[in-house]
Short mmCIF file of C-alpha atoms and ligand atoms in Angstrom, two decimals:
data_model
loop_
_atom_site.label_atom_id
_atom_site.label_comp_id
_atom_site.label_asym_id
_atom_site.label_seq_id
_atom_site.Cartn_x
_atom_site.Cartn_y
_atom_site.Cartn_z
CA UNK S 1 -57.26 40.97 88.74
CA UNK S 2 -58.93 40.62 91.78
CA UNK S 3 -57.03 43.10 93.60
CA UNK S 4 -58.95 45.27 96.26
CA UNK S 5 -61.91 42.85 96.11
CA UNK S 6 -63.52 41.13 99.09
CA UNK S 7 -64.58 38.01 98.86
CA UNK S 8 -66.73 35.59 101.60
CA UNK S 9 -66.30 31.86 100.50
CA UNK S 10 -68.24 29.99 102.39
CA UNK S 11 -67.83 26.34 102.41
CA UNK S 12 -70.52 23.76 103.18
CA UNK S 13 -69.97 20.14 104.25
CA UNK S 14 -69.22 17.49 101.13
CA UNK S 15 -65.90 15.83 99.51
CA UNK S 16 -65.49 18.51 97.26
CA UNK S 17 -64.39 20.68 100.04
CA UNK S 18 -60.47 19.79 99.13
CA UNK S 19 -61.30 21.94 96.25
CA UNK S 20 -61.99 24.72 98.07
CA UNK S 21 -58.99 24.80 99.43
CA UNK S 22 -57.68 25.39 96.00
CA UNK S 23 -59.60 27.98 94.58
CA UNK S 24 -58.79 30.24 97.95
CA UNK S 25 -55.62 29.82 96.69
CA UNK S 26 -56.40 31.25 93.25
CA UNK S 27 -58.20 34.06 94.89
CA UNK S 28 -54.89 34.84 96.94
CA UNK S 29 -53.07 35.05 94.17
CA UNK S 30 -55.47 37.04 92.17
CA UNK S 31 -55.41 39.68 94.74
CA UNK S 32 -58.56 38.66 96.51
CA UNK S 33 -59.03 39.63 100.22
CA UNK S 34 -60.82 36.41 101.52
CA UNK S 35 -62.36 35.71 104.69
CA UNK S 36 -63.94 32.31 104.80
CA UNK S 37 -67.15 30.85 106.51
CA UNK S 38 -67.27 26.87 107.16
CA UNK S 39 -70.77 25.31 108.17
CA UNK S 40 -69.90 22.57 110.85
CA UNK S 41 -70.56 19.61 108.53
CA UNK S 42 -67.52 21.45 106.24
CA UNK S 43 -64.97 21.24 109.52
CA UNK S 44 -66.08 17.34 109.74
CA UNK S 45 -63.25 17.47 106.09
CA UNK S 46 -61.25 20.08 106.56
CA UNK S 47 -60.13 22.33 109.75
CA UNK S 48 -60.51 25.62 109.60
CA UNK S 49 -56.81 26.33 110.46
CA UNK S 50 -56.23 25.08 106.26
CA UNK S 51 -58.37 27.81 105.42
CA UNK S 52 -56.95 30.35 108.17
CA UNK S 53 -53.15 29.64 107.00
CA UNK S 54 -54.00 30.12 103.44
CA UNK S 55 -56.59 33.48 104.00
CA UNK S 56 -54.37 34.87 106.57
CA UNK S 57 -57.94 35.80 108.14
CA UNK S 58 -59.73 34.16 110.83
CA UNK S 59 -62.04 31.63 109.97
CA UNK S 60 -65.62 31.92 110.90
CA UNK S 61 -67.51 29.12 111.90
CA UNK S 62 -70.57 30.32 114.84
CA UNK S 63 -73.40 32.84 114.48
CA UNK S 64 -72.68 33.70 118.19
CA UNK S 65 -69.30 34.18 118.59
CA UNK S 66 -68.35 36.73 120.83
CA UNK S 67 -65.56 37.85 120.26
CA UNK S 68 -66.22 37.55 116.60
CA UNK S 69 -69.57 39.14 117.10
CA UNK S 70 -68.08 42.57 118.05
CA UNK S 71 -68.92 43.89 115.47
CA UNK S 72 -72.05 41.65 114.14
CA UNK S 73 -69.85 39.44 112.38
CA UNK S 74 -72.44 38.14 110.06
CA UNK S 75 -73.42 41.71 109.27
CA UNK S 76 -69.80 43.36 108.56
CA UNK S 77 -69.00 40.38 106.39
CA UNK S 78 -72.34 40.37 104.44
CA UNK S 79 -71.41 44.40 104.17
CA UNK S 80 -67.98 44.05 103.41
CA UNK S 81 -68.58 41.49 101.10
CA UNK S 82 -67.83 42.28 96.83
CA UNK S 83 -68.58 38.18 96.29
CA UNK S 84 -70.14 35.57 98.40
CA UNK S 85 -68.90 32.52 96.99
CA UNK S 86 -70.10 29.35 98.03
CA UNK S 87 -67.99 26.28 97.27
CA UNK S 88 -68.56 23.52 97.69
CA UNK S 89 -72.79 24.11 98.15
CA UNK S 90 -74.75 21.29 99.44
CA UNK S 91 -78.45 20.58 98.20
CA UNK S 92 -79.20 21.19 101.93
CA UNK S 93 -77.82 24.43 101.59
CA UNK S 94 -79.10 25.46 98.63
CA UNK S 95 -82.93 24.16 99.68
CA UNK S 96 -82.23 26.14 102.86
CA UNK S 97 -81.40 29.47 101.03
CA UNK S 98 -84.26 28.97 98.71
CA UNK S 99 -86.15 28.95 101.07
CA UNK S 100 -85.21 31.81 103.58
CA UNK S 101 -83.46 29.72 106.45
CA UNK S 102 -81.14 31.82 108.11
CA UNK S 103 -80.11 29.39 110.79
CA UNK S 104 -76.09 29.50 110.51
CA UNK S 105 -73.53 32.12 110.12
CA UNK S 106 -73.13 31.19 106.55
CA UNK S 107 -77.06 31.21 105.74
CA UNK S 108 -77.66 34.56 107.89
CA UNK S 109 -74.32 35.80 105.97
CA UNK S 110 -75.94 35.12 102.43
CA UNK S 111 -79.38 36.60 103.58
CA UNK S 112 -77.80 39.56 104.65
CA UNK S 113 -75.67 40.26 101.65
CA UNK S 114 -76.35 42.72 98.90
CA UNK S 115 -73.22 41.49 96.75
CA UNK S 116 -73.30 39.16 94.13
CA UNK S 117 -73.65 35.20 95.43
CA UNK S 118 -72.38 32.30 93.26
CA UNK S 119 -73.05 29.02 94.07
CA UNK S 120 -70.59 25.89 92.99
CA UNK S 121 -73.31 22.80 93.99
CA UNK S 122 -71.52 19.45 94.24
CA UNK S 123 -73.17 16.27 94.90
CA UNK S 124 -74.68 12.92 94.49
CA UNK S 125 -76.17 12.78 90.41
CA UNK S 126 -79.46 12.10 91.86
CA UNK S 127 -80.14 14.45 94.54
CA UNK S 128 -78.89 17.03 91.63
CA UNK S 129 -81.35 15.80 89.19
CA UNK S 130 -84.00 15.79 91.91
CA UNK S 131 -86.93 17.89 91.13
CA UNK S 132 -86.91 19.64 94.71
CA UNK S 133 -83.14 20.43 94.05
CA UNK S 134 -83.88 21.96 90.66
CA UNK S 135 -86.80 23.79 91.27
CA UNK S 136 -84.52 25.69 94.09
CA UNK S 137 -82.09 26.22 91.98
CA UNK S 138 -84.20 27.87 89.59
CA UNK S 139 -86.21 29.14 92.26
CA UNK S 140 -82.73 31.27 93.47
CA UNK S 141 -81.46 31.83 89.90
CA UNK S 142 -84.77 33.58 89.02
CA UNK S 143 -83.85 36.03 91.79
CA UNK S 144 -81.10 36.89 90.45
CA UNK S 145 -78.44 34.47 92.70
CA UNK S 146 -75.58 32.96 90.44
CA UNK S 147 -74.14 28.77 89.67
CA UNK S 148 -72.04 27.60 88.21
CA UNK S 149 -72.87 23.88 86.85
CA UNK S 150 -71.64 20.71 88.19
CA UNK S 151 -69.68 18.93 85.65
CA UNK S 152 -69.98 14.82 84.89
CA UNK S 153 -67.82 12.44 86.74
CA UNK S 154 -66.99 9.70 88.87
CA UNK S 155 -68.43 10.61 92.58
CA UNK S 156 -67.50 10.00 96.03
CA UNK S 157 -70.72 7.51 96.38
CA UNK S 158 -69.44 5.71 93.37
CA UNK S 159 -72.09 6.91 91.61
CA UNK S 160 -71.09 7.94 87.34
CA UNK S 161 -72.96 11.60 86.42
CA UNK S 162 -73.17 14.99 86.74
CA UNK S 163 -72.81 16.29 89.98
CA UNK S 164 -68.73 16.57 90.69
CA UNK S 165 -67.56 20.23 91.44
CA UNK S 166 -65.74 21.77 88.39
CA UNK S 167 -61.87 22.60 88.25
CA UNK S 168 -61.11 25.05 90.53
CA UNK S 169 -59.41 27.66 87.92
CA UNK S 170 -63.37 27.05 86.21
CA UNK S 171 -65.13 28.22 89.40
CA UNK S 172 -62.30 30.63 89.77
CA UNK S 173 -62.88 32.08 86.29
CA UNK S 174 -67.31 32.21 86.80
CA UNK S 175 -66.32 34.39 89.85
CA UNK S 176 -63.78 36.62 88.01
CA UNK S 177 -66.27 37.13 85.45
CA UNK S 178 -68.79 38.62 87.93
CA UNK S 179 -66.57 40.86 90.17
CA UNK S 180 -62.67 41.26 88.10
CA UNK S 181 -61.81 44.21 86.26
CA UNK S 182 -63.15 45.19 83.17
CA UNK S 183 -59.92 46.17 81.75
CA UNK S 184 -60.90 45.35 78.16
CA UNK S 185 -63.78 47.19 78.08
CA UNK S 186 -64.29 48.58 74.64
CA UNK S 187 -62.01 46.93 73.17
CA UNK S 188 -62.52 43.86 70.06
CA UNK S 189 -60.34 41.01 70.64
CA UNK S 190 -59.80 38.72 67.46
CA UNK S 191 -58.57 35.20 68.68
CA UNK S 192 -57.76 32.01 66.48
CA UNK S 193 -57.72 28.43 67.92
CA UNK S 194 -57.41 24.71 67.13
CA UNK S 195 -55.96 23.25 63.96
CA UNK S 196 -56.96 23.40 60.50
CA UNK S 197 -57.91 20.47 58.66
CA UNK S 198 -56.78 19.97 54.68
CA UNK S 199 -58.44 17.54 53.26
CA UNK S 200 -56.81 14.87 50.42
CA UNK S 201 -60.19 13.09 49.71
CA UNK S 202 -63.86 12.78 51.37
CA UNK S 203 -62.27 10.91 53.96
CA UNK S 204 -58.67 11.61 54.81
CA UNK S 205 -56.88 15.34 55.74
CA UNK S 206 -54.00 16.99 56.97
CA UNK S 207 -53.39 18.15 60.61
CA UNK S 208 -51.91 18.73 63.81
CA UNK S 209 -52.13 18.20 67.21
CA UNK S 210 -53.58 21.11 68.53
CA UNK S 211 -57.04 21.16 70.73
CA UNK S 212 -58.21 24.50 70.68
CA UNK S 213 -57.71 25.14 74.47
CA UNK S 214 -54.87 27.61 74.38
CA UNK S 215 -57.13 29.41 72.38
CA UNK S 216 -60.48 29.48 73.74
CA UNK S 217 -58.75 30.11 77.41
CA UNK S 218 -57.88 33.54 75.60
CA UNK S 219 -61.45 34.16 74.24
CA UNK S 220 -62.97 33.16 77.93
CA UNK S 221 -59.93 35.51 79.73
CA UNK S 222 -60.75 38.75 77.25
CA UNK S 223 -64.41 37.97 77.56
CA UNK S 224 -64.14 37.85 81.17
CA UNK S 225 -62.00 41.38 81.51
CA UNK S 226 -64.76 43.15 78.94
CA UNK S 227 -63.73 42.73 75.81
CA UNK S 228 -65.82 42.39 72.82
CA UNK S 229 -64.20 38.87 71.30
CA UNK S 230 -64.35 37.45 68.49
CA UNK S 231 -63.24 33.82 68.13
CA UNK S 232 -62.31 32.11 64.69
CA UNK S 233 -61.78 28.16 65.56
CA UNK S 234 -60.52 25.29 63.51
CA UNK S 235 -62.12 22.02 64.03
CA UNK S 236 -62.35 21.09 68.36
CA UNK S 237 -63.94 18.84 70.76
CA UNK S 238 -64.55 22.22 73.03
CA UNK S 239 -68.16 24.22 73.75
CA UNK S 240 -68.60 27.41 72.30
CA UNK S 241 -67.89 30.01 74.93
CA UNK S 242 -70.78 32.08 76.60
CA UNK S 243 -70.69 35.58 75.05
CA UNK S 244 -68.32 35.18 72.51
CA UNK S 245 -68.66 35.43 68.94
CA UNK S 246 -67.56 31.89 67.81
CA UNK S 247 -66.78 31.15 64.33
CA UNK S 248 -66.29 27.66 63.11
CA UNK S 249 -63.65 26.74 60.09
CA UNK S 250 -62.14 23.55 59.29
CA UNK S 251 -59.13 24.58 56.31
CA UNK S 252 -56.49 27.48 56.33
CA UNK S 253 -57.89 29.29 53.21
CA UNK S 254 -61.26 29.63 55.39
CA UNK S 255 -59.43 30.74 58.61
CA UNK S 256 -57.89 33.34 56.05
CA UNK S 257 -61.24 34.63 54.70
CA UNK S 258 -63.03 35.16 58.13
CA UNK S 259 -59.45 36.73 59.78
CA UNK S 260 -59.16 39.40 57.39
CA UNK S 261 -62.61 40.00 57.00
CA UNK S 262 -63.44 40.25 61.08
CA UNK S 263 -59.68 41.96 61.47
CA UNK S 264 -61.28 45.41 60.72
CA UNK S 265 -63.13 45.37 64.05
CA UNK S 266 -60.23 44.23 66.39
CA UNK S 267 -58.13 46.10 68.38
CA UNK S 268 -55.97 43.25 68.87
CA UNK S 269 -55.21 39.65 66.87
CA UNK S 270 -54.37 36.87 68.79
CA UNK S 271 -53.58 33.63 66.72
CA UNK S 272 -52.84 31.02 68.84
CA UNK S 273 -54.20 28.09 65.91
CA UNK S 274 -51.88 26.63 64.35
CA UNK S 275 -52.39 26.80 61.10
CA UNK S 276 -51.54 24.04 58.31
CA UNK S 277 -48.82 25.56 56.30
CA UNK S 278 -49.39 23.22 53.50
CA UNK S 279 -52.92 21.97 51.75
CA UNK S 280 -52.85 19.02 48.79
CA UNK S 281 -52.21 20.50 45.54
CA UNK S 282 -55.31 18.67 44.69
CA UNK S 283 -58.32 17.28 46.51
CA UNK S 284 -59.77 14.01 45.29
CA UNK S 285 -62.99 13.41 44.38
CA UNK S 286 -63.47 9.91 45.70
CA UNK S 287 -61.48 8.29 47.94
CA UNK S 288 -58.00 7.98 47.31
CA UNK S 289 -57.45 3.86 46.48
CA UNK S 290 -54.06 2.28 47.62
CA UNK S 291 -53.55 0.82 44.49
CA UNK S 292 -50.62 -1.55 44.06
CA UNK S 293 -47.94 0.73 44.84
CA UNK S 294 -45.67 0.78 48.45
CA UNK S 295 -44.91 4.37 48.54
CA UNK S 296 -47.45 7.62 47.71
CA UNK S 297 -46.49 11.29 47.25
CA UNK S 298 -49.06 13.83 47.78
CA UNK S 299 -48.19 17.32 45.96
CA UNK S 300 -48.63 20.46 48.85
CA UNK S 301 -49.33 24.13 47.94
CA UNK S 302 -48.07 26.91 50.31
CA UNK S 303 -51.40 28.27 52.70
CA UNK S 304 -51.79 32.02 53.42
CA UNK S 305 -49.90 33.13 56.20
CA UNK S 306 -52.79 34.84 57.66
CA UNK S 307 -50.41 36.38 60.18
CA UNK S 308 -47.87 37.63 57.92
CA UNK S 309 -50.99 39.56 55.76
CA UNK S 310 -52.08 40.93 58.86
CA UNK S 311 -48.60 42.44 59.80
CA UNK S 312 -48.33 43.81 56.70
CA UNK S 313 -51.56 46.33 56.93
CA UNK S 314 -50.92 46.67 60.79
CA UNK S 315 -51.83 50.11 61.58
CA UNK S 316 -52.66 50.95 65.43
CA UNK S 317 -53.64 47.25 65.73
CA UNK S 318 -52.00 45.14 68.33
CA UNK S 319 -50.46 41.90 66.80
CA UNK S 320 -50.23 38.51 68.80
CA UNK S 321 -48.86 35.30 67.50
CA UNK S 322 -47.76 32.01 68.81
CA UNK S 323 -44.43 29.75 67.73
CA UNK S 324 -44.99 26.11 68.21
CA UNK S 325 -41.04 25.46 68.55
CA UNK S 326 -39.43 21.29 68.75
CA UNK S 327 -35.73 23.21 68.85
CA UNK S 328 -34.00 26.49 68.57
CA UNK S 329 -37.18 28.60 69.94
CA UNK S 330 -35.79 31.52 70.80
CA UNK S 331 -34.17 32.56 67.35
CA UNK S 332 -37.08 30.65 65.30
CA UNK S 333 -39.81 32.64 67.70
CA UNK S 334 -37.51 36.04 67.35
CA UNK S 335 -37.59 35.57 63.01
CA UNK S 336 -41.26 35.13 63.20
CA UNK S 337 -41.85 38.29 65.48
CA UNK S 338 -40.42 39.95 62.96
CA UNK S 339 -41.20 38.22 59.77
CA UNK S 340 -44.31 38.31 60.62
CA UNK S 341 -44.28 42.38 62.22
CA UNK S 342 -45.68 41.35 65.33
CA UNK S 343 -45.95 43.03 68.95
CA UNK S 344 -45.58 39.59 70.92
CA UNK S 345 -44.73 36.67 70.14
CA UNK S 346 -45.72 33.49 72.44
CA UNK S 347 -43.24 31.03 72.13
CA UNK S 348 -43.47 27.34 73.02
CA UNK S 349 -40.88 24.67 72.89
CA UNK S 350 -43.83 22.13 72.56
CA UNK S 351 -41.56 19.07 73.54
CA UNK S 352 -41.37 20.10 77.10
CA UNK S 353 -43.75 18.46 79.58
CA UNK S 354 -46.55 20.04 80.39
CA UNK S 355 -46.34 22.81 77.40
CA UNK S 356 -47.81 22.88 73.78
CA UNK S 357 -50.79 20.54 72.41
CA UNK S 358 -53.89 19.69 74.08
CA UNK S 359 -53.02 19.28 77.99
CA UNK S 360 -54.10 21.98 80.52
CA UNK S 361 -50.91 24.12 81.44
CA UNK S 362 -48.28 25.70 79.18
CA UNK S 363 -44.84 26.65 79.19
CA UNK S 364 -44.22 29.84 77.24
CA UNK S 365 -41.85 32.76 76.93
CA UNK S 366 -43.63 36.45 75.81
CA UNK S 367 -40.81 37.96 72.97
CA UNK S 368 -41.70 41.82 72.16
CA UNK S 369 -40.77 43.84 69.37
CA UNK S 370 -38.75 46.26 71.78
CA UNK S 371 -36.45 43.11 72.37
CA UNK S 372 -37.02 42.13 75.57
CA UNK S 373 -38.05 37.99 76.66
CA UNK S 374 -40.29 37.24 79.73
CA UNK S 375 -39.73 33.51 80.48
CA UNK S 376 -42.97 31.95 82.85
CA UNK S 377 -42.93 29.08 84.55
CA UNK S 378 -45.38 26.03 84.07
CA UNK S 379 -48.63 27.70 84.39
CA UNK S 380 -52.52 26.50 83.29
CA UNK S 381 -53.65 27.89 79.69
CA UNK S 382 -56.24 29.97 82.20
CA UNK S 383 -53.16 31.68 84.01
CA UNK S 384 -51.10 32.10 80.84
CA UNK S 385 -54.18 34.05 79.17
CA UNK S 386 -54.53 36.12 81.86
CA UNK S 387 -50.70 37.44 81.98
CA UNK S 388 -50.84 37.72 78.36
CA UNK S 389 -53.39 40.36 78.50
CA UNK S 390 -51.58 42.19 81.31
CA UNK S 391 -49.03 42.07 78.51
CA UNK S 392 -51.21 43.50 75.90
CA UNK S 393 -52.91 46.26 77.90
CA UNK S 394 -49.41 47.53 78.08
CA UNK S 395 -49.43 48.50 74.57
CA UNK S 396 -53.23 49.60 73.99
CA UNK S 397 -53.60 53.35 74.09
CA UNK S 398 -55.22 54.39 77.61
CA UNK S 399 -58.27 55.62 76.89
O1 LIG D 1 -54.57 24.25 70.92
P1 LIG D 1 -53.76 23.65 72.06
O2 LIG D 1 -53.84 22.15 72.08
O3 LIG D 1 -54.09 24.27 73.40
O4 LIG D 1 -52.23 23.94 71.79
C1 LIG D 1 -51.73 25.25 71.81
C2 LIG D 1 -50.73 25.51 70.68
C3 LIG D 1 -49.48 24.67 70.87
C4 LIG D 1 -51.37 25.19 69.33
C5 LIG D 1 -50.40 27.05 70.76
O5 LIG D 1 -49.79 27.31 72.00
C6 LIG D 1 -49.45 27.45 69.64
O6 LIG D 1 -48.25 27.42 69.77
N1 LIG D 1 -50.03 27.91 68.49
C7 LIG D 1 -49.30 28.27 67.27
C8 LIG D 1 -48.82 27.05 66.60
C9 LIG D 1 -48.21 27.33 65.24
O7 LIG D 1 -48.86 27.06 64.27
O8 LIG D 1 -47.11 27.96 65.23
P2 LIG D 1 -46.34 28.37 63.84
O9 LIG D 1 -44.98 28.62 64.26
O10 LIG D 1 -46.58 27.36 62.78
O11 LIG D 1 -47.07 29.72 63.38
C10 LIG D 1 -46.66 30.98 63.88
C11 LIG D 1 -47.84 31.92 63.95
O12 LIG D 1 -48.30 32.22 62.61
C12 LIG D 1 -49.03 31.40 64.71
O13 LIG D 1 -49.57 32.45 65.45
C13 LIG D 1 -49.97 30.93 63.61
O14 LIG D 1 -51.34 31.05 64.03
C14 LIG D 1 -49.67 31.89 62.49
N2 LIG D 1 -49.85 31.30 61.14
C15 LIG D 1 -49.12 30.23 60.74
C16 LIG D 1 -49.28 29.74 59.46
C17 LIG D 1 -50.25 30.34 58.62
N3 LIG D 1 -50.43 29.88 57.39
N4 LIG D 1 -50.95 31.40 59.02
C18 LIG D 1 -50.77 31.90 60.27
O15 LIG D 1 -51.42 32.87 60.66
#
């Protein structure tokens, strides 16, 4: 994904700086060639040899070095550079760059750059929400620099707001989008997240577990690689991704409706909601009263299978559905693959720790129509997106 690219990450001097350490390891394993620059404040958390080990690069820490300065160190590096990602950024730093201090090997680094610079800021809710911090932050986005926004939290100072450095894999993701192959390019990518909701009465309605993020970490991956996405979403607590063409629904027989109607554009479907296979025969009008009776039966009706239509006028288009398993997955994911005429088939046993609804990571195994099973390991909803469009772009035509 990030393979052939170089990227600087410079790291300034705050307790985020752990994090760092983190997302050099994402851009490792991405492909990334990474050389990092740490201010001196940034070595008072870390040592450099963290950094070093992980890179397998030198770190650089002095404007005159030497034997680093061979070849203008600050210069080749600036050249060199496809990213210069700063994470953890100080307000110091980013007052300094706004205003054209080149004083340090990271500051001379980013004023010498031509490639794309993305800051990560992280500190103290007040100094972010001071008005000399924002206006140069504006001041540098104006010109064309990049951020990515602190996100709320408890701080190091003890302090409660915004101002704590986002998940690595986030930061990770802002600096895929800006440098990582467009491999989607061209392409429409339909995705489906979250539950659906089907409502008894005004106040009551069926559902499931499911939070949407399994989902929307597809829409942000295909966005991110160049796709054109479309994303049809049950009910969430998550924001609408940047650049993608969110759709809100809340019951199955909606989800339906705006499926088929978008599934014309798409190249490829993706339904990772999990959708209600049932909705009450009827719907009251008021709210259902408990009356005197222990026990209460509610009559179901059979939903759509929205993914079973699909697969029935498939055509050229690439078919991707999910199997929320509690035993058996392998034979109950294989009949739906084919039940269902799919490509893949994402299977999860969703009693496993760690995989299924709502948390972070997943557990999954990829089941193709050819036969064949890839089994992953424990991965984040980010990482799983990402090898299931390796998977897809296996089976789109080249171009
Ligand atoms: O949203 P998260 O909290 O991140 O959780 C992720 C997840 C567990 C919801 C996700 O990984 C997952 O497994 N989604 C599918 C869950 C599910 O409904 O599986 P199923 O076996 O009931 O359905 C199989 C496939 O048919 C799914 O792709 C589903 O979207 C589709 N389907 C099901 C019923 C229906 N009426 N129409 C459909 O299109």
């Amino acid at each position: 994904m990030l393979q052939g690219k170089c990227v600087v990450l410079g790291v300034t001097g705050g307790i985020a700086v752990y994090k760092a350490v983190e997302l050099l390891r994402l851009m490792i394993k991405a492909g990334a060639d990474v050389h990092v620059i740490m201010t001196r404040s940034a070595q008072e958390f870390v040592t450099p040899l963290t950094f070093q080990t992980l890179s397998g690069n030198p770190v650089h820490t002095e404007l005159f070095n030497l034997i680093q300065e061979q070849d203008i160190g600050h210069i080749s590096l600036a050249d060199s550079a496809d990213l210069v990602l700063i994470a953890p950024a100080t307000a110091n730093f980013v007052g300094k760059v706004a205003n054209g201090i080149a004083d340090d090997l990271l500051s001379t680094t980013v004023m010498a750059t031509k490639a794309k610079v993305l800051f990560v800021p992280a500190m103290n809710t007040n100094m972010w929400e001071n008005p000399l911090y924002r206006q140069n932050q504006k001041h540098l986005e104006e010109l064309g620099y990049h951020f990515v926004e602190p996100v709320y939290g408890e701080l190091a100072c003890g302090w409660q707001g915004q101002g704590k450095m986002p998940d690595p894999q986030v930061v990770f993701n802002s600096a895929h989008a800006l440098i990582g192959s467009k491999d989607f390019a061209g392409k429409t990518l339909l995705v489906t997240a979250g539950p659906t909701r089907e409502e008894i009465d005004p106040v009551r309605f069926l559902s499931n577990y499911s939070s949407g993020k399994m989902g929307f970490a597809i829409a942000r991956a295909s966005r991110d690689r160049g796709a054109r996405v479309i994303l049809v979403s049950g009910p969430v607590h998550l924001a609408d991704p940047k650049g993608v063409e969110t759709i809100h629904v809340t019951s199955a027989q909606e989800m339906y409706r705006e499926v088929t109607e978008k599934a014309s554009e798409a190249d490829v479907v993706i339904k990772a909601a999990a959708v209600a296979d049932f909705r009450p025969v009827e719907r009251g009008e008021q709210k259902t009263k408990k009356g005197d009776t222990e026990t209460m039966a509610i009559a179901l009706q059979r939903n759509p299978d929205i993914l079973a239509e699909l697969g029935k006028q498939k055509g050229s288009r690439v078919l991707v559905g999910f199997a929320a398993e509690t035993e058996k997955l392998l034979r109950h994911a294989r009949e739906k693959l084919q039940k269902k005429n799919l490509d893949i088939l994402v299977a999860n046993d969703v009693t496993q720790d760690g995989a299924g609804f709502d948390g972070e990571t997943n557990i999954v195994r990829f089941l193709t129509a050819d036969g064949q099973t890839e089994e992953l390991p424990l991965m984040t909803k980010d990482e799983v997106a990402e090898k299931l469009l390796d998977r897809i772009l296996t089976l789109l035509p080249k171009d």
